[in-house]
PDB file of C-alpha atoms in Angstrom:
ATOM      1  CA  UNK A   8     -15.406 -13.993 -85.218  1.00 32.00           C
ATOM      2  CA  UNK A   9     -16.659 -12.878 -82.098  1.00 34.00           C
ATOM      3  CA  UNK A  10     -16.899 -14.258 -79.081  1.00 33.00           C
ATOM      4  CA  UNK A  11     -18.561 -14.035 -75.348  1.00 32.00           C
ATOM      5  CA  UNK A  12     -16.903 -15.362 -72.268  1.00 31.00           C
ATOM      6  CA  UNK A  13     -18.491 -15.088 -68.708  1.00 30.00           C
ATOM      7  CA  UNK A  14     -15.787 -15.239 -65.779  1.00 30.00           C
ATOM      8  CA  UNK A  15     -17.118 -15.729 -62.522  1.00 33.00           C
ATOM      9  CA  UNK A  16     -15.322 -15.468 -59.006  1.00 33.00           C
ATOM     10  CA  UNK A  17     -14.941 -17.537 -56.709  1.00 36.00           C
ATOM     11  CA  UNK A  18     -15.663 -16.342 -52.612  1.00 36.00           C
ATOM     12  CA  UNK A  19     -13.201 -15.278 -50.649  1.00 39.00           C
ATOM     13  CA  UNK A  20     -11.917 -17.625 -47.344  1.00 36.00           C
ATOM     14  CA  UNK A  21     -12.292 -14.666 -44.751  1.00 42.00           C
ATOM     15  CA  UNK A  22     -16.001 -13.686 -45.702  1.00 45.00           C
ATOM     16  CA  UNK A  23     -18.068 -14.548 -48.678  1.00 54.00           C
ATOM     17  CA  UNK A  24     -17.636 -11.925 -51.346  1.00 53.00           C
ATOM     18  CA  UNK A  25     -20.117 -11.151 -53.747  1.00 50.00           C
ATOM     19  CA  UNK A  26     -19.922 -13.580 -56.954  1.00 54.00           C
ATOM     20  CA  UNK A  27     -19.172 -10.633 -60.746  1.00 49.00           C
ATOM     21  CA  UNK A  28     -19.498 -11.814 -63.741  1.00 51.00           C
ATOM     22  CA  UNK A  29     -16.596 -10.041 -66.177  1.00 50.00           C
ATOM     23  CA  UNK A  30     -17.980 -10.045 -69.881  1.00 48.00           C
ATOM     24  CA  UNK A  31     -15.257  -9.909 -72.114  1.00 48.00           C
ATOM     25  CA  UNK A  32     -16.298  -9.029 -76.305  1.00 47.00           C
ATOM     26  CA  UNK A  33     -13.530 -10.189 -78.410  1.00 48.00           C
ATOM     27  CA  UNK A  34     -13.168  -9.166 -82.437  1.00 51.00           C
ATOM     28  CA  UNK A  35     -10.982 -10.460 -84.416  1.00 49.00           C
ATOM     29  CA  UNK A  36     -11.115 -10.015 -87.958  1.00 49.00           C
ATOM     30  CA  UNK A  37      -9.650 -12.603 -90.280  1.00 51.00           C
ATOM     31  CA  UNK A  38      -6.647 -11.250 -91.512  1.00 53.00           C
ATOM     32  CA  UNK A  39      -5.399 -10.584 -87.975  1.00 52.00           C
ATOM     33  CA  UNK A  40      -5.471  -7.178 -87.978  1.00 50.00           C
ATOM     34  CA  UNK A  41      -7.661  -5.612 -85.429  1.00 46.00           C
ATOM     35  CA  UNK A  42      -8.394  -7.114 -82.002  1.00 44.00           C
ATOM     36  CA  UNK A  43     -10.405  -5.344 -79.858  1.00 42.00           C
ATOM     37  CA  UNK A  44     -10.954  -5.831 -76.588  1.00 42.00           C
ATOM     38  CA  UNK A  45     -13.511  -4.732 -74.575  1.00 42.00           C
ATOM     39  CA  UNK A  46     -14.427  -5.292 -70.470  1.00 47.00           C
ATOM     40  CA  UNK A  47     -17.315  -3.738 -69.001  1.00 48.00           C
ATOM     41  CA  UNK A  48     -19.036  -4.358 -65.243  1.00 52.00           C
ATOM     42  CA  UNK A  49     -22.582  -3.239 -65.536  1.00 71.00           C
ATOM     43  CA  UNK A  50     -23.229  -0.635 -63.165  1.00 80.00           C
ATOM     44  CA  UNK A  51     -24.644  -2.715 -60.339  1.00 80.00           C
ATOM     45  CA  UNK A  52     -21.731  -5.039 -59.976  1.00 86.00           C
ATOM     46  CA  UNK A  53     -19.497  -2.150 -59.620  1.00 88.00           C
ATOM     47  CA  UNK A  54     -21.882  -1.197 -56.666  1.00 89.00           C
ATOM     48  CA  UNK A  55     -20.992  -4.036 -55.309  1.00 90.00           C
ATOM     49  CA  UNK A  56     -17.816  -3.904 -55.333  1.00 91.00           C
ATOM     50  CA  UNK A  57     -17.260  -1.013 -54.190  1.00 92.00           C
ATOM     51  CA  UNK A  58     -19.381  -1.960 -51.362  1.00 93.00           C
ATOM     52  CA  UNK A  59     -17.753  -4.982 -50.705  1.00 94.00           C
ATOM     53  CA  UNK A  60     -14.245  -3.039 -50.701  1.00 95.00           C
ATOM     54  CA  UNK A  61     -15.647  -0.589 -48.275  1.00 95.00           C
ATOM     55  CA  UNK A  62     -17.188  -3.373 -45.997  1.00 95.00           C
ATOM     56  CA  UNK A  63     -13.648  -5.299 -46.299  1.00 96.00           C
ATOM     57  CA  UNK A  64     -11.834  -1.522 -45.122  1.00 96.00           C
ATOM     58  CA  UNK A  65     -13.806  -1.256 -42.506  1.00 96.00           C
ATOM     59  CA  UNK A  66     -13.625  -4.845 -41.225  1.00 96.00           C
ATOM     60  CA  UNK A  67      -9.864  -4.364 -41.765  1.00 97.00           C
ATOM     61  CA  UNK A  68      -9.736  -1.097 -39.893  1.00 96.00           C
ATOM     62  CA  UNK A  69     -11.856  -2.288 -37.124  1.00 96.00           C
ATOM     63  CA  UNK A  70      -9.731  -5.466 -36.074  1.00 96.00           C
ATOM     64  CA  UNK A  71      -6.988  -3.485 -36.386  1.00 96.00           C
ATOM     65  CA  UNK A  72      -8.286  -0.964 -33.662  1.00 96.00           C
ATOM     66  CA  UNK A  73      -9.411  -3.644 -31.700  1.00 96.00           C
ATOM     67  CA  UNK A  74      -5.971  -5.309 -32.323  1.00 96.00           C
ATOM     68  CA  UNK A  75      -4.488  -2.555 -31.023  1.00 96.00           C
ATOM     69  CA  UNK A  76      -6.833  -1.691 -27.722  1.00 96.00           C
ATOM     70  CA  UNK A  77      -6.360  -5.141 -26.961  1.00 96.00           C
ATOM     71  CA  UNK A  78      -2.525  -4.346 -27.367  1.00 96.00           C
ATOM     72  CA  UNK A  79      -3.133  -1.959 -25.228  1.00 97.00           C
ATOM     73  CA  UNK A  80      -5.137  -3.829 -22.635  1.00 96.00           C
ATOM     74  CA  UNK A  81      -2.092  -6.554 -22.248  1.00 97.00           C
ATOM     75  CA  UNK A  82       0.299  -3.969 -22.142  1.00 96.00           C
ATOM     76  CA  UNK A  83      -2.039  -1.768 -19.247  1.00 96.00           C
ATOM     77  CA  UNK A  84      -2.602  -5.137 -17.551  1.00 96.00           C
ATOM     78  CA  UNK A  85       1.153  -6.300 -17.360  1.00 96.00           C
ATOM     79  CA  UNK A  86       1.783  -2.476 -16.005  1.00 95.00           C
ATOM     80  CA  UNK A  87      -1.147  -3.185 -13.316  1.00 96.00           C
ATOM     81  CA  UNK A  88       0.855  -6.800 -12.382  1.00 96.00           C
ATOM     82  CA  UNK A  89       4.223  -5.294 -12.531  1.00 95.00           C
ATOM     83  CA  UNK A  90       2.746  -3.218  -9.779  1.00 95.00           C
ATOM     84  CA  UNK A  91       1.226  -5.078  -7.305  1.00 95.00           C
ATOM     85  CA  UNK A  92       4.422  -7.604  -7.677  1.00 96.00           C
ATOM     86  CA  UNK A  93       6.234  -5.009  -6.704  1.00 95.00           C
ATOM     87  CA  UNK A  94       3.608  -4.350  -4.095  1.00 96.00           C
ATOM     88  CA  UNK A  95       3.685  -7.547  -2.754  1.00 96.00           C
ATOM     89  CA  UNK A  96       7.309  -8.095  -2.220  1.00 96.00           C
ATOM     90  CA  UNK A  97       7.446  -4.707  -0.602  1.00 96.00           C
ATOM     91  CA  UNK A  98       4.456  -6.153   2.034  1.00 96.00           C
ATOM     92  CA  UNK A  99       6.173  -9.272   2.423  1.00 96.00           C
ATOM     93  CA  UNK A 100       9.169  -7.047   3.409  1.00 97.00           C
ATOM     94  CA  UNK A 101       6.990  -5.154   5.388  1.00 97.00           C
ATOM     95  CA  UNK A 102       5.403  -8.424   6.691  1.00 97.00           C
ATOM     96  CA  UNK A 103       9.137  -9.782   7.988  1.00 97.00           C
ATOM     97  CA  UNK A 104      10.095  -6.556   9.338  1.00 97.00           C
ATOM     98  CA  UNK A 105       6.400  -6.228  10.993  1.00 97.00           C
ATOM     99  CA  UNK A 106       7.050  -9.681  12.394  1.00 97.00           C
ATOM    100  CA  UNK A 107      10.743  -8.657  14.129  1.00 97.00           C
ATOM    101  CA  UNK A 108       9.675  -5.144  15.260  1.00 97.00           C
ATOM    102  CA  UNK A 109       6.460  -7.614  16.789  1.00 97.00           C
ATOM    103  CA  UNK A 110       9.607  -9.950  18.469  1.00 97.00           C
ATOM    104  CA  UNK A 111      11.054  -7.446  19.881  1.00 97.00           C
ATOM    105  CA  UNK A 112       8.051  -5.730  21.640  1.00 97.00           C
ATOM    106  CA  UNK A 113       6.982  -8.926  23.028  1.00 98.00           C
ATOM    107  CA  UNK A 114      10.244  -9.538  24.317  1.00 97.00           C
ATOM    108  CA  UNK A 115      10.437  -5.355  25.603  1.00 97.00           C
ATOM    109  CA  UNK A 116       6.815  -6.349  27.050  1.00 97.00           C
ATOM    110  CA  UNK A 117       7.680  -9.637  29.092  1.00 97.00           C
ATOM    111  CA  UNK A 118      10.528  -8.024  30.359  1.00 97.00           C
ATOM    112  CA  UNK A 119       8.806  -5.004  31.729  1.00 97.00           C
ATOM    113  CA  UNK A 120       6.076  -7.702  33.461  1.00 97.00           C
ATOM    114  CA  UNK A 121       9.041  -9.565  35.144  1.00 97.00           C
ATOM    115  CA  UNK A 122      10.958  -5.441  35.997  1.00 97.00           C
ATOM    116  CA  UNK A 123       7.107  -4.954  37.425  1.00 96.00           C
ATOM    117  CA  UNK A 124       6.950  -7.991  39.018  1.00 96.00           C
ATOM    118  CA  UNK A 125       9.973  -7.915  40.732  1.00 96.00           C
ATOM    119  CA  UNK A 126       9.125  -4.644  41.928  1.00 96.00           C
ATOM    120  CA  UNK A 127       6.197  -5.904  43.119  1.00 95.00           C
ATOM    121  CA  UNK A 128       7.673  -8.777  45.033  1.00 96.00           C
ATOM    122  CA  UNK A 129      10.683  -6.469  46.213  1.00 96.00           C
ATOM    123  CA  UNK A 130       7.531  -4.628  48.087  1.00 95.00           C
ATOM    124  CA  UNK A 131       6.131  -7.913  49.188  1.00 95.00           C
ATOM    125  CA  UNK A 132       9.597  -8.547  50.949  1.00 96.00           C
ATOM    126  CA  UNK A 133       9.989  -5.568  52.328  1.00 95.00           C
ATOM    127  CA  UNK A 134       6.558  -5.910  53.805  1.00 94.00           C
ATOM    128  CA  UNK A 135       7.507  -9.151  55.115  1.00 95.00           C
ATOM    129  CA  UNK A 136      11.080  -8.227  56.266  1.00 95.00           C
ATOM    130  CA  UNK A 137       9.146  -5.283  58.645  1.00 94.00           C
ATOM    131  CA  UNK A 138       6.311  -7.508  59.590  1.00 94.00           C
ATOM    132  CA  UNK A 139       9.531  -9.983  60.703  1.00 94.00           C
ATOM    133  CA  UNK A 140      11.208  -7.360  62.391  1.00 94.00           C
ATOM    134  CA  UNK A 141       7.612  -6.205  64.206  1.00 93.00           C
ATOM    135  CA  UNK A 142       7.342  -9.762  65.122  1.00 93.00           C
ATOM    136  CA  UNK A 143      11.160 -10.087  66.515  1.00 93.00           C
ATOM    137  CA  UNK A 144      10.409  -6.712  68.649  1.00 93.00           C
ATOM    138  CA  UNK A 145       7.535  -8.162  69.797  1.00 93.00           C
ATOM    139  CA  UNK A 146       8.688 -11.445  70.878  1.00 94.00           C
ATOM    140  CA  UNK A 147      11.626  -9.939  72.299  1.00 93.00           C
ATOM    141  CA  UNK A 148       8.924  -7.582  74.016  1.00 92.00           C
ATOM    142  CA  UNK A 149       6.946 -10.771  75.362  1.00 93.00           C
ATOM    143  CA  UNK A 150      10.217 -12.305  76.382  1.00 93.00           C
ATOM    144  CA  UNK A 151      11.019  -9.466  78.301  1.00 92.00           C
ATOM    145  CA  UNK A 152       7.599  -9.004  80.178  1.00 91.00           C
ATOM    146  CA  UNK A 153       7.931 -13.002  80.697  1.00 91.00           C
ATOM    147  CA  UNK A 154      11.054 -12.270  82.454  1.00 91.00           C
ATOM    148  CA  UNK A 155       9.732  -9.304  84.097  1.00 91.00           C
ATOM    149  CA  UNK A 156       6.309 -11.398  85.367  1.00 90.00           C
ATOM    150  CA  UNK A 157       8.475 -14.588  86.203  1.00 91.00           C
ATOM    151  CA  UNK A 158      10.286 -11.995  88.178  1.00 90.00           C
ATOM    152  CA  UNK A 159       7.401 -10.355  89.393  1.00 89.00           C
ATOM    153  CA  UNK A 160       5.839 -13.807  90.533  1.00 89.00           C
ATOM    154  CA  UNK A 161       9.029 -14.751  92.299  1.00 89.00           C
ATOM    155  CA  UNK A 162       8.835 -11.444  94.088  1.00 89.00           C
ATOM    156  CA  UNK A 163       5.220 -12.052  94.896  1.00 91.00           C
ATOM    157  CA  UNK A 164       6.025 -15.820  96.077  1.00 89.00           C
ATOM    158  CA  UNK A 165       9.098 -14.501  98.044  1.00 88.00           C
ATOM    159  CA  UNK A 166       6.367 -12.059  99.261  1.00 87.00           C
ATOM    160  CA  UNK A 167       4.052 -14.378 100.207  1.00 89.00           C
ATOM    161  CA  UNK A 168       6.651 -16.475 101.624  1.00 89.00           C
ATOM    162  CA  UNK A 169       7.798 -14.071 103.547  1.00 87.00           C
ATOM    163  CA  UNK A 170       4.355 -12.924 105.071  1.00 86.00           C
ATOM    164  CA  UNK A 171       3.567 -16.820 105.549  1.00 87.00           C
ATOM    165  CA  UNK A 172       6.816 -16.811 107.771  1.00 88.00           C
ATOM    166  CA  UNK A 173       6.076 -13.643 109.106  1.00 86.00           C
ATOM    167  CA  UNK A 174       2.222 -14.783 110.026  1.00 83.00           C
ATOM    168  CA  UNK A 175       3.849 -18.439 111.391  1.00 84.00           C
ATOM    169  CA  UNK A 176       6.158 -16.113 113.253  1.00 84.00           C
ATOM    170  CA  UNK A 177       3.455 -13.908 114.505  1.00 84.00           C
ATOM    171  CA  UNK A 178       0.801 -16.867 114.842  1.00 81.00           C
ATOM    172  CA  UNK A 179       3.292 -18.642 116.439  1.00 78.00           C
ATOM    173  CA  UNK A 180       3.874 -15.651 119.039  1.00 71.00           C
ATOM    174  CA  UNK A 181      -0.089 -15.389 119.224  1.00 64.00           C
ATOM    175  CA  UNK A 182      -0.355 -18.380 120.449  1.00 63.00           C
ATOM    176  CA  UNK A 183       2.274 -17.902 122.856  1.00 61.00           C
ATOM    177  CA  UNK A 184       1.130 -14.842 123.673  1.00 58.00           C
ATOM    178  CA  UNK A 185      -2.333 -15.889 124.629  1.00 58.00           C
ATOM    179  CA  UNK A 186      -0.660 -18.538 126.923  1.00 53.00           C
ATOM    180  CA  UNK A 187       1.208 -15.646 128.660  1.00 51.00           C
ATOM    181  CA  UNK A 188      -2.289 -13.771 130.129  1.00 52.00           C
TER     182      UNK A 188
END
C-alpha cells in the first residue's frame, strides 16, 4: 500500500517564511517487512530555503550589529554626560569661587575709592587750613594797619589840632598885632 502525504508549513511570527511542501512516499508491503521511506524537496523549494536561511542570517547578523552600535552609542553617550557632569560641577565650583574672588575685589576696589578719597579730601583740608592761615595773616595784617591808620589819624587830628591852636594862637597874635601899628 502506498501512500502520499503533503505537509505544509506554517509562517513564521518574525517574517513570513516561504510556505514547502514535504512529500513523503511510504511502502509497506503486507507482510510487514520492508518500509521504505522516502523525503525529497524538489529543487526549487530547496532554493528557497536556502534563501530564506540566508535572508534570516543576515537579518540576524544585521540587528545584531546594529544592537551592538547602538550599545555602543549609549555607552559613548553616557561617557559624553559623565563628562560634562563633571564639567559642570567643576564650573559651578568655578562659578562660587569666581563669585568670592569678585567679593573681594569689590570690596579691595571701594576701599581704594574711600584711601583715594580721603587723600583727596586730606588735600582739600590742607588747602583750606593754608587758605585759613592766609586769611588769619591777613586779618591780623588789616588789624594792624587799622591800628597803625587809627594811629596815624590820631596823629594827623593831634596835628591838626595842634596847627588849629597854633593858627588861633598866631591869628589871635595877628590880630593883636595889627592893633599894635
Amino acid at each position: 500500500m502506498k501512500w502520499v502525504a503533503v505537509l505544509a508549513l506554517s509562517a513564521c511570527a518574525m517574517a513570513q517564511m516561504p510556505q514547502f511542501k514535504a512529500v513523503s512516499e511510504y511502502s509497506a508491503y503486507a507482510n510487514g517487512q520492508e518500509k521504505v521511506q522516502e523525503d525529497a524537496f524538489n529543487s526549487a523549494q530547496e532554493e528557497q530555503l536556502k534563501d530564506a536561511i540566508q535572508a534570516v542570517s543576515e537579518d540576524v547578523l544585521a540587528t545584531a550589529r546594529d544592537l551592538r552600535e547602538e550599545a555602543k552609542w549609549v555607552h559613548e553617550v553616557e561617557t559624553i554626560l559623565k563628562g560634562y557632569e563633571t564639567k559642570v560641577t567643576r564650573v559651578e565650583t568655578d562659578i562660587t569661587a569666581q563669585r568670592e574672588q569678585l567679593k573681594a575685589m569689590i570690596k579691595k576696589k571701594r576701599q581704594l575709592e574711600n584711601l583715594q578719597l580721603q587723600k583727596g579730601l586730606e588735600l582739600k583740608l590742607k588747602d583750606a587750613n593754608g587758605d585759613l592761615k592766609l586769611l588769619g595773616q591777613a586779618t591780623t595784617s588789616i588789624e594792624n594797619k587799622e591800628k597803625d591808620f587809627n594811629k596815624n589819624v590820631e596823629a594827623v587830628q593831634a596835628t591838626i589840632t595842634n596847627l588849629e591852636s597854633q593858627l588861633t594862637t598866631l591869628k589871635g597874635a595877628a590880630a593883636a598885632a595889627p592893633a599894635a601899628f
